[in-house]
């Protein structure tokens, strides 16, 4: 469906920008300004917005695999944007969980901590995936 195509591009680009620029939340102190703070509107610094964006990215990534655009190869044609959406969404949700200190068990997991260490690279990959998916809609691998 073309709607999931558009949502995939939009959500991947937005989540990638937020992860790449490291937008500081509203609760952070004034001295901890991130480079992207002046670029993004105030609602993008909200923890609830980033949490909702993470859930939306995961949902759109999964639904993108299940509903291909007409003429596209099912599953394989949308694998990169769908996977990047799920990974970027998971990274945004885990960032929210980490800020809330909800689960100490999650905090001790080595793989999840490593994921947040690479959130800048995940953001870059999500933005590249969104751009390639937008520019080349009918390529099989993208």
PDB file of C-alpha atoms in Angstrom:
ATOM      1  CA  UNK A   1       0.000   0.000   0.000  1.00  0.00           C
ATOM      2  CA  UNK A   2       1.226   3.423  -0.880  1.00  0.00           C
ATOM      3  CA  UNK A   3       0.260   4.791   2.555  1.00  0.00           C
ATOM      4  CA  UNK A   4       2.745   2.520   4.323  1.00  0.00           C
ATOM      5  CA  UNK A   5       5.356   3.477   1.736  1.00  0.00           C
ATOM      6  CA  UNK A   6       4.924   7.153   2.615  1.00  0.00           C
ATOM      7  CA  UNK A   7       4.767   6.453   6.364  1.00  0.00           C
ATOM      8  CA  UNK A   8       7.908   4.337   6.156  1.00  0.00           C
ATOM      9  CA  UNK A   9       9.863   7.128   4.484  1.00  0.00           C
ATOM     10  CA  UNK A  10       8.515   9.776   6.870  1.00  0.00           C
ATOM     11  CA  UNK A  11       8.986   7.813  10.100  1.00  0.00           C
ATOM     12  CA  UNK A  12      12.457   6.565   9.150  1.00  0.00           C
ATOM     13  CA  UNK A  13      13.603  10.075   8.237  1.00  0.00           C
ATOM     14  CA  UNK A  14      12.189  11.624  11.412  1.00  0.00           C
ATOM     15  CA  UNK A  15      13.470   8.896  13.732  1.00  0.00           C
ATOM     16  CA  UNK A  16      16.846   8.992  12.015  1.00  0.00           C
ATOM     17  CA  UNK A  17      17.125  12.754  12.469  1.00  0.00           C
ATOM     18  CA  UNK A  18      16.221  12.551  16.143  1.00  0.00           C
ATOM     19  CA  UNK A  19      18.702   9.725  16.757  1.00  0.00           C
ATOM     20  CA  UNK A  20      21.469  11.339  14.721  1.00  0.00           C
ATOM     21  CA  UNK A  21      21.223  14.844  16.134  1.00  0.00           C
ATOM     22  CA  UNK A  22      20.637  13.569  19.668  1.00  0.00           C
ATOM     23  CA  UNK A  23      17.794  15.905  20.539  1.00  0.00           C
ATOM     24  CA  UNK A  24      17.811  16.578  24.280  1.00  0.00           C
ATOM     25  CA  UNK A  25      14.570  16.052  26.161  1.00  0.00           C
ATOM     26  CA  UNK A  26      12.688  18.839  27.961  1.00  0.00           C
ATOM     27  CA  UNK A  27      13.842  17.510  31.323  1.00  0.00           C
ATOM     28  CA  UNK A  28      17.556  17.917  30.540  1.00  0.00           C
ATOM     29  CA  UNK A  29      19.384  20.831  32.053  1.00  0.00           C
ATOM     30  CA  UNK A  30      19.998  23.966  30.002  1.00  0.00           C
ATOM     31  CA  UNK A  31      23.738  23.302  29.867  1.00  0.00           C
ATOM     32  CA  UNK A  32      23.292  19.973  28.079  1.00  0.00           C
ATOM     33  CA  UNK A  33      22.221  21.338  24.713  1.00  0.00           C
ATOM     34  CA  UNK A  34      22.480  18.892  21.851  1.00  0.00           C
ATOM     35  CA  UNK A  35      23.453  20.051  18.340  1.00  0.00           C
ATOM     36  CA  UNK A  36      19.948  19.460  16.942  1.00  0.00           C
ATOM     37  CA  UNK A  37      18.064  21.397  19.620  1.00  0.00           C
ATOM     38  CA  UNK A  38      17.789  24.618  17.643  1.00  0.00           C
ATOM     39  CA  UNK A  39      16.654  22.763  14.510  1.00  0.00           C
ATOM     40  CA  UNK A  40      13.789  20.759  15.994  1.00  0.00           C
ATOM     41  CA  UNK A  41      10.533  22.199  17.347  1.00  0.00           C
ATOM     42  CA  UNK A  42       9.787  21.941  21.052  1.00  0.00           C
ATOM     43  CA  UNK A  43       7.483  18.912  20.732  1.00  0.00           C
ATOM     44  CA  UNK A  44      10.372  16.831  19.338  1.00  0.00           C
ATOM     45  CA  UNK A  45      12.153  17.206  22.675  1.00  0.00           C
ATOM     46  CA  UNK A  46       9.231  15.602  24.488  1.00  0.00           C
ATOM     47  CA  UNK A  47       9.859  12.107  25.846  1.00  0.00           C
ATOM     48  CA  UNK A  48       6.310  11.053  25.018  1.00  0.00           C
ATOM     49  CA  UNK A  49       6.712  12.169  21.384  1.00  0.00           C
ATOM     50  CA  UNK A  50       9.895  10.135  20.981  1.00  0.00           C
ATOM     51  CA  UNK A  51       8.248   7.135  22.651  1.00  0.00           C
ATOM     52  CA  UNK A  52       5.222   7.398  20.328  1.00  0.00           C
ATOM     53  CA  UNK A  53       7.538   7.811  17.335  1.00  0.00           C
ATOM     54  CA  UNK A  54       9.378   4.648  18.380  1.00  0.00           C
ATOM     55  CA  UNK A  55       6.142   2.676  18.577  1.00  0.00           C
ATOM     56  CA  UNK A  56       5.023   4.094  15.223  1.00  0.00           C
ATOM     57  CA  UNK A  57       8.373   3.204  13.624  1.00  0.00           C
ATOM     58  CA  UNK A  58       8.135  -0.398  14.810  1.00  0.00           C
ATOM     59  CA  UNK A  59       4.487  -0.721  13.736  1.00  0.00           C
ATOM     60  CA  UNK A  60       5.098   0.793  10.298  1.00  0.00           C
ATOM     61  CA  UNK A  61       8.214  -1.355   9.835  1.00  0.00           C
ATOM     62  CA  UNK A  62       6.287  -4.548  10.537  1.00  0.00           C
ATOM     63  CA  UNK A  63       3.256  -3.523   8.485  1.00  0.00           C
ATOM     64  CA  UNK A  64       5.527  -2.474   5.616  1.00  0.00           C
ATOM     65  CA  UNK A  65       6.695  -6.054   5.292  1.00  0.00           C
ATOM     66  CA  UNK A  66       3.129  -7.350   5.264  1.00  0.00           C
ATOM     67  CA  UNK A  67       1.714  -4.961   2.653  1.00  0.00           C
ATOM     68  CA  UNK A  68       3.985  -4.390  -0.365  1.00  0.00           C
ATOM     69  CA  UNK A  69       3.329  -1.717  -2.993  1.00  0.00           C
ATOM     70  CA  UNK A  70       1.731  -3.065  -6.198  1.00  0.00           C
ATOM     71  CA  UNK A  71       4.386  -4.416  -8.540  1.00  0.00           C
ATOM     72  CA  UNK A  72       6.995  -4.746  -5.799  1.00  0.00           C
ATOM     73  CA  UNK A  73       8.479  -8.048  -4.670  1.00  0.00           C
ATOM     74  CA  UNK A  74       6.781  -9.067  -1.405  1.00  0.00           C
ATOM     75  CA  UNK A  75       8.960  -9.004   1.717  1.00  0.00           C
ATOM     76  CA  UNK A  76      12.335  -8.618  -0.061  1.00  0.00           C
ATOM     77  CA  UNK A  77      11.485  -5.295  -1.732  1.00  0.00           C
ATOM     78  CA  UNK A  78      10.971  -3.504   1.581  1.00  0.00           C
ATOM     79  CA  UNK A  79      13.359  -5.311   3.897  1.00  0.00           C
ATOM     80  CA  UNK A  80      15.901  -2.505   4.458  1.00  0.00           C
ATOM     81  CA  UNK A  81      13.419   0.288   5.320  1.00  0.00           C
ATOM     82  CA  UNK A  82      11.350  -2.058   7.462  1.00  0.00           C
ATOM     83  CA  UNK A  83      14.337  -3.315   9.444  1.00  0.00           C
ATOM     84  CA  UNK A  84      15.706   0.203   9.889  1.00  0.00           C
ATOM     85  CA  UNK A  85      12.291   1.356  11.106  1.00  0.00           C
ATOM     86  CA  UNK A  86      12.132  -1.424  13.682  1.00  0.00           C
ATOM     87  CA  UNK A  87      15.710  -0.836  14.876  1.00  0.00           C
ATOM     88  CA  UNK A  88      15.282   2.960  15.070  1.00  0.00           C
ATOM     89  CA  UNK A  89      11.955   2.536  16.870  1.00  0.00           C
ATOM     90  CA  UNK A  90      13.474   0.109  19.348  1.00  0.00           C
ATOM     91  CA  UNK A  91      16.329   2.529  19.968  1.00  0.00           C
ATOM     92  CA  UNK A  92      13.897   5.391  20.668  1.00  0.00           C
ATOM     93  CA  UNK A  93      11.800   3.232  23.005  1.00  0.00           C
ATOM     94  CA  UNK A  94      14.851   1.960  24.866  1.00  0.00           C
ATOM     95  CA  UNK A  95      16.076   5.529  25.276  1.00  0.00           C
ATOM     96  CA  UNK A  96      12.738   6.300  26.938  1.00  0.00           C
ATOM     97  CA  UNK A  97      13.009   3.242  29.195  1.00  0.00           C
ATOM     98  CA  UNK A  98      16.559   4.186  30.139  1.00  0.00           C
ATOM     99  CA  UNK A  99      15.543   7.746  31.061  1.00  0.00           C
ATOM    100  CA  UNK A 100      12.717   6.447  33.222  1.00  0.00           C
ATOM    101  CA  UNK A 101      14.919   3.789  34.857  1.00  0.00           C
ATOM    102  CA  UNK A 102      12.012   1.360  34.464  1.00  0.00           C
ATOM    103  CA  UNK A 103      14.032  -1.811  34.210  1.00  0.00           C
ATOM    104  CA  UNK A 104      17.405  -2.517  35.733  1.00  0.00           C
ATOM    105  CA  UNK A 105      17.420  -5.893  33.981  1.00  0.00           C
ATOM    106  CA  UNK A 106      17.329  -4.175  30.588  1.00  0.00           C
ATOM    107  CA  UNK A 107      20.114  -1.845  31.728  1.00  0.00           C
ATOM    108  CA  UNK A 108      22.436  -4.801  32.411  1.00  0.00           C
ATOM    109  CA  UNK A 109      21.929  -6.323  28.964  1.00  0.00           C
ATOM    110  CA  UNK A 110      25.155  -5.848  27.022  1.00  0.00           C
ATOM    111  CA  UNK A 111      23.553  -5.947  23.552  1.00  0.00           C
ATOM    112  CA  UNK A 112      20.949  -3.317  24.343  1.00  0.00           C
ATOM    113  CA  UNK A 113      23.548  -0.996  25.875  1.00  0.00           C
ATOM    114  CA  UNK A 114      25.660  -1.409  22.756  1.00  0.00           C
ATOM    115  CA  UNK A 115      22.642  -0.502  20.621  1.00  0.00           C
ATOM    116  CA  UNK A 116      22.348   2.862  22.346  1.00  0.00           C
ATOM    117  CA  UNK A 117      26.065   3.461  21.959  1.00  0.00           C
ATOM    118  CA  UNK A 118      25.558   3.273  18.200  1.00  0.00           C
ATOM    119  CA  UNK A 119      22.369   5.328  18.005  1.00  0.00           C
ATOM    120  CA  UNK A 120      24.099   7.993  15.879  1.00  0.00           C
ATOM    121  CA  UNK A 121      24.939   5.373  13.270  1.00  0.00           C
ATOM    122  CA  UNK A 122      21.440   3.931  13.476  1.00  0.00           C
ATOM    123  CA  UNK A 123      20.112   7.436  12.806  1.00  0.00           C
ATOM    124  CA  UNK A 124      22.354   7.849   9.767  1.00  0.00           C
ATOM    125  CA  UNK A 125      21.323   4.439   8.422  1.00  0.00           C
ATOM    126  CA  UNK A 126      17.626   5.236   8.937  1.00  0.00           C
ATOM    127  CA  UNK A 127      17.947   8.563   7.094  1.00  0.00           C
ATOM    128  CA  UNK A 128      19.848   6.912   4.216  1.00  0.00           C
ATOM    129  CA  UNK A 129      17.261   4.144   4.068  1.00  0.00           C
ATOM    130  CA  UNK A 130      14.444   6.702   3.923  1.00  0.00           C
ATOM    131  CA  UNK A 131      16.181   8.719   1.204  1.00  0.00           C
ATOM    132  CA  UNK A 132      16.964   5.671  -0.943  1.00  0.00           C
ATOM    133  CA  UNK A 133      13.460   4.295  -0.479  1.00  0.00           C
ATOM    134  CA  UNK A 134      11.998   7.650  -1.517  1.00  0.00           C
ATOM    135  CA  UNK A 135      14.267   8.157  -4.543  1.00  0.00           C
ATOM    136  CA  UNK A 136      14.201   4.576  -5.850  1.00  0.00           C
ATOM    137  CA  UNK A 137      10.742   3.158  -5.020  1.00  0.00           C
ATOM    138  CA  UNK A 138      10.802   0.169  -7.362  1.00  0.00           C
ATOM    139  CA  UNK A 139      14.289  -1.206  -6.688  1.00  0.00           C
ATOM    140  CA  UNK A 140      14.031  -4.758  -5.409  1.00  0.00           C
ATOM    141  CA  UNK A 141      16.473  -4.664  -2.470  1.00  0.00           C
ATOM    142  CA  UNK A 142      15.599  -1.194  -1.157  1.00  0.00           C
TER     143      UNK A 142
END
